[in-house]
């Protein structure tokens, strides 16, 4: 029997496709939703046969848009997951779109132990919402928050995106003020990343869209950190802020480089030393499950070198950084034995700090996260791992 392993469940259906999103998703109209839910539950059973675990401490249902499902469909999915997974009383998150939530759906959440709701708000500027292809309005956000409050959901997080096309500092400051006025326990803020095969990328290539300059983007991030800290929301990861005790336990699984099931079309998982990815197109995902076969299309067994690199890439995203003691427990080597020159270089550049217990990014390092992470790639020519 394996140790505690979390579970991510992917629901690829959306009522509307946003212009910037490259996640595995499809427009829900005409899709085999009920068949998909049954396949997800079947995959969950098969995964537990293949990799039995004693405890699933966190469940995260993401997408796509899980709340594009009907209340009855959500009941079948969530009840099925509770019956199959050895989950007791951890963190159970479902993603939602403002405007999709109803009392009936929230009652289904409560009946099945969902205790955290993550809403994709992105901005409170209605003009910008239309520009990025979102179907909700700022008013929908307020209505959804009122409904969540009425139904006694108090562990709520919202996602915001900054450096949107045409977004000014003034507009962004207003969004932050409106977000903080809600006084939620958790906020996640991401800069817009242009992904291939999205409408945004096509428009950029054709010169039809202009994004804010890098210095404006950096200013937005700086003001986010200052505003949320002042409001008592502590930064605990590059993009995440929370009141103490409301940090995302599921996302900490990723950043702590721990194991999780990835269930659903296009989902990725990490079990033992194996990373895997499921087939993405829905019919391709469904086919093997009809024959009780796992829908895995890619597998990679990580070398110790890869595991160490990932430990640094993921762990340094956290404000507290990487624990020296836990690193040595896991890999039998001190971080300094492998990375002494890299650490010295980054400390001199004031991008990294080191203490007796841990190594962690400075504020300047937070701004240059990817550049710092790349330094922790181990050169095959000199590696003795």
Short mmCIF file of N, CA and C in Angstrom, two decimals, residues 303-313 327 331 333-335 337-340 342 372-385:
data_model
loop_
_atom_site.label_atom_id
_atom_site.label_comp_id
_atom_site.label_asym_id
_atom_site.label_seq_id
_atom_site.Cartn_x
_atom_site.Cartn_y
_atom_site.Cartn_z
N UNK A 303 14.57 10.02 -13.45
CA UNK A 303 15.86 9.70 -12.85
C UNK A 303 16.00 10.51 -11.56
N UNK A 304 16.96 10.15 -10.73
CA UNK A 304 17.22 10.93 -9.51
C UNK A 304 17.55 12.38 -9.88
N UNK A 305 18.31 12.54 -10.96
CA UNK A 305 18.66 13.89 -11.43
C UNK A 305 17.40 14.71 -11.71
N UNK A 306 16.45 14.13 -12.44
CA UNK A 306 15.20 14.84 -12.77
C UNK A 306 14.39 15.14 -11.52
N UNK A 307 14.38 14.19 -10.58
CA UNK A 307 13.62 14.42 -9.34
C UNK A 307 14.22 15.57 -8.54
N UNK A 308 15.54 15.65 -8.51
CA UNK A 308 16.20 16.74 -7.79
C UNK A 308 15.89 18.09 -8.45
N UNK A 309 15.98 18.12 -9.79
CA UNK A 309 15.67 19.37 -10.51
C UNK A 309 14.24 19.81 -10.22
N UNK A 310 13.30 18.87 -10.26
CA UNK A 310 11.91 19.23 -10.01
C UNK A 310 11.70 19.70 -8.58
N UNK A 311 12.42 19.08 -7.65
CA UNK A 311 12.33 19.50 -6.24
C UNK A 311 12.68 20.98 -6.11
N UNK A 312 13.67 21.43 -6.86
CA UNK A 312 14.08 22.84 -6.81
C UNK A 312 13.13 23.73 -7.60
N UNK A 313 12.77 23.32 -8.84
CA UNK A 313 11.88 24.15 -9.67
C UNK A 313 10.56 24.41 -8.94
N UNK A 327 15.26 17.86 1.89
CA UNK A 327 16.02 17.53 0.68
C UNK A 327 16.99 16.39 0.98
N UNK A 331 16.92 12.69 -0.75
CA UNK A 331 17.93 12.35 -1.77
C UNK A 331 19.27 11.88 -1.20
N UNK A 333 21.63 13.54 -0.02
CA UNK A 333 22.71 14.50 -0.32
C UNK A 333 22.28 15.89 0.17
N UNK A 334 23.24 16.69 0.58
CA UNK A 334 22.93 18.08 0.93
C UNK A 334 22.75 18.90 -0.35
N UNK A 335 21.84 19.87 -0.31
CA UNK A 335 21.66 20.76 -1.47
C UNK A 335 23.00 21.39 -1.85
N UNK A 337 25.94 20.29 -1.58
CA UNK A 337 26.88 19.37 -2.24
C UNK A 337 26.68 19.35 -3.75
N UNK A 338 25.44 19.61 -4.18
CA UNK A 338 25.12 19.54 -5.60
C UNK A 338 25.12 20.93 -6.24
N UNK A 339 24.68 21.94 -5.48
CA UNK A 339 24.41 23.25 -6.08
C UNK A 339 25.22 24.39 -5.47
N UNK A 340 26.35 24.11 -4.87
CA UNK A 340 27.08 25.17 -4.15
C UNK A 340 27.39 26.37 -5.04
N UNK A 342 25.92 27.32 -7.91
CA UNK A 342 24.68 27.98 -8.34
C UNK A 342 24.13 28.84 -7.20
N UNK A 372 15.75 31.97 -12.53
CA UNK A 372 16.41 31.32 -11.39
C UNK A 372 16.29 29.80 -11.50
N UNK A 373 15.08 29.32 -11.82
CA UNK A 373 14.85 27.87 -11.88
C UNK A 373 15.79 27.20 -12.89
N UNK A 374 16.01 27.87 -14.02
CA UNK A 374 16.86 27.29 -15.06
C UNK A 374 18.28 27.02 -14.56
N UNK A 375 18.71 27.80 -13.59
CA UNK A 375 20.07 27.63 -13.05
C UNK A 375 20.24 26.29 -12.33
N UNK A 376 19.10 25.68 -11.95
CA UNK A 376 19.16 24.44 -11.18
C UNK A 376 19.09 23.19 -12.06
N UNK A 377 19.17 23.37 -13.37
CA UNK A 377 19.33 22.22 -14.25
C UNK A 377 20.72 21.64 -14.03
N UNK A 378 20.80 20.34 -13.88
CA UNK A 378 22.09 19.70 -13.59
C UNK A 378 22.76 19.31 -14.92
N UNK A 379 23.98 19.73 -15.09
CA UNK A 379 24.73 19.44 -16.31
C UNK A 379 25.09 17.95 -16.35
N UNK A 380 24.61 17.28 -17.39
CA UNK A 380 24.88 15.84 -17.51
C UNK A 380 26.38 15.54 -17.53
N UNK A 381 27.13 16.46 -18.07
CA UNK A 381 28.58 16.22 -18.22
C UNK A 381 29.29 16.16 -16.87
N UNK A 382 28.73 16.88 -15.87
CA UNK A 382 29.43 16.91 -14.57
C UNK A 382 28.65 16.18 -13.49
N UNK A 383 27.42 15.74 -13.84
CA UNK A 383 26.58 15.10 -12.83
C UNK A 383 27.13 13.75 -12.40
N UNK A 384 27.14 13.53 -11.09
CA UNK A 384 27.54 12.22 -10.56
C UNK A 384 26.34 11.49 -9.97
N UNK A 385 25.15 12.01 -10.26
CA UNK A 385 23.94 11.43 -9.68
C UNK A 385 23.55 10.14 -10.42
#
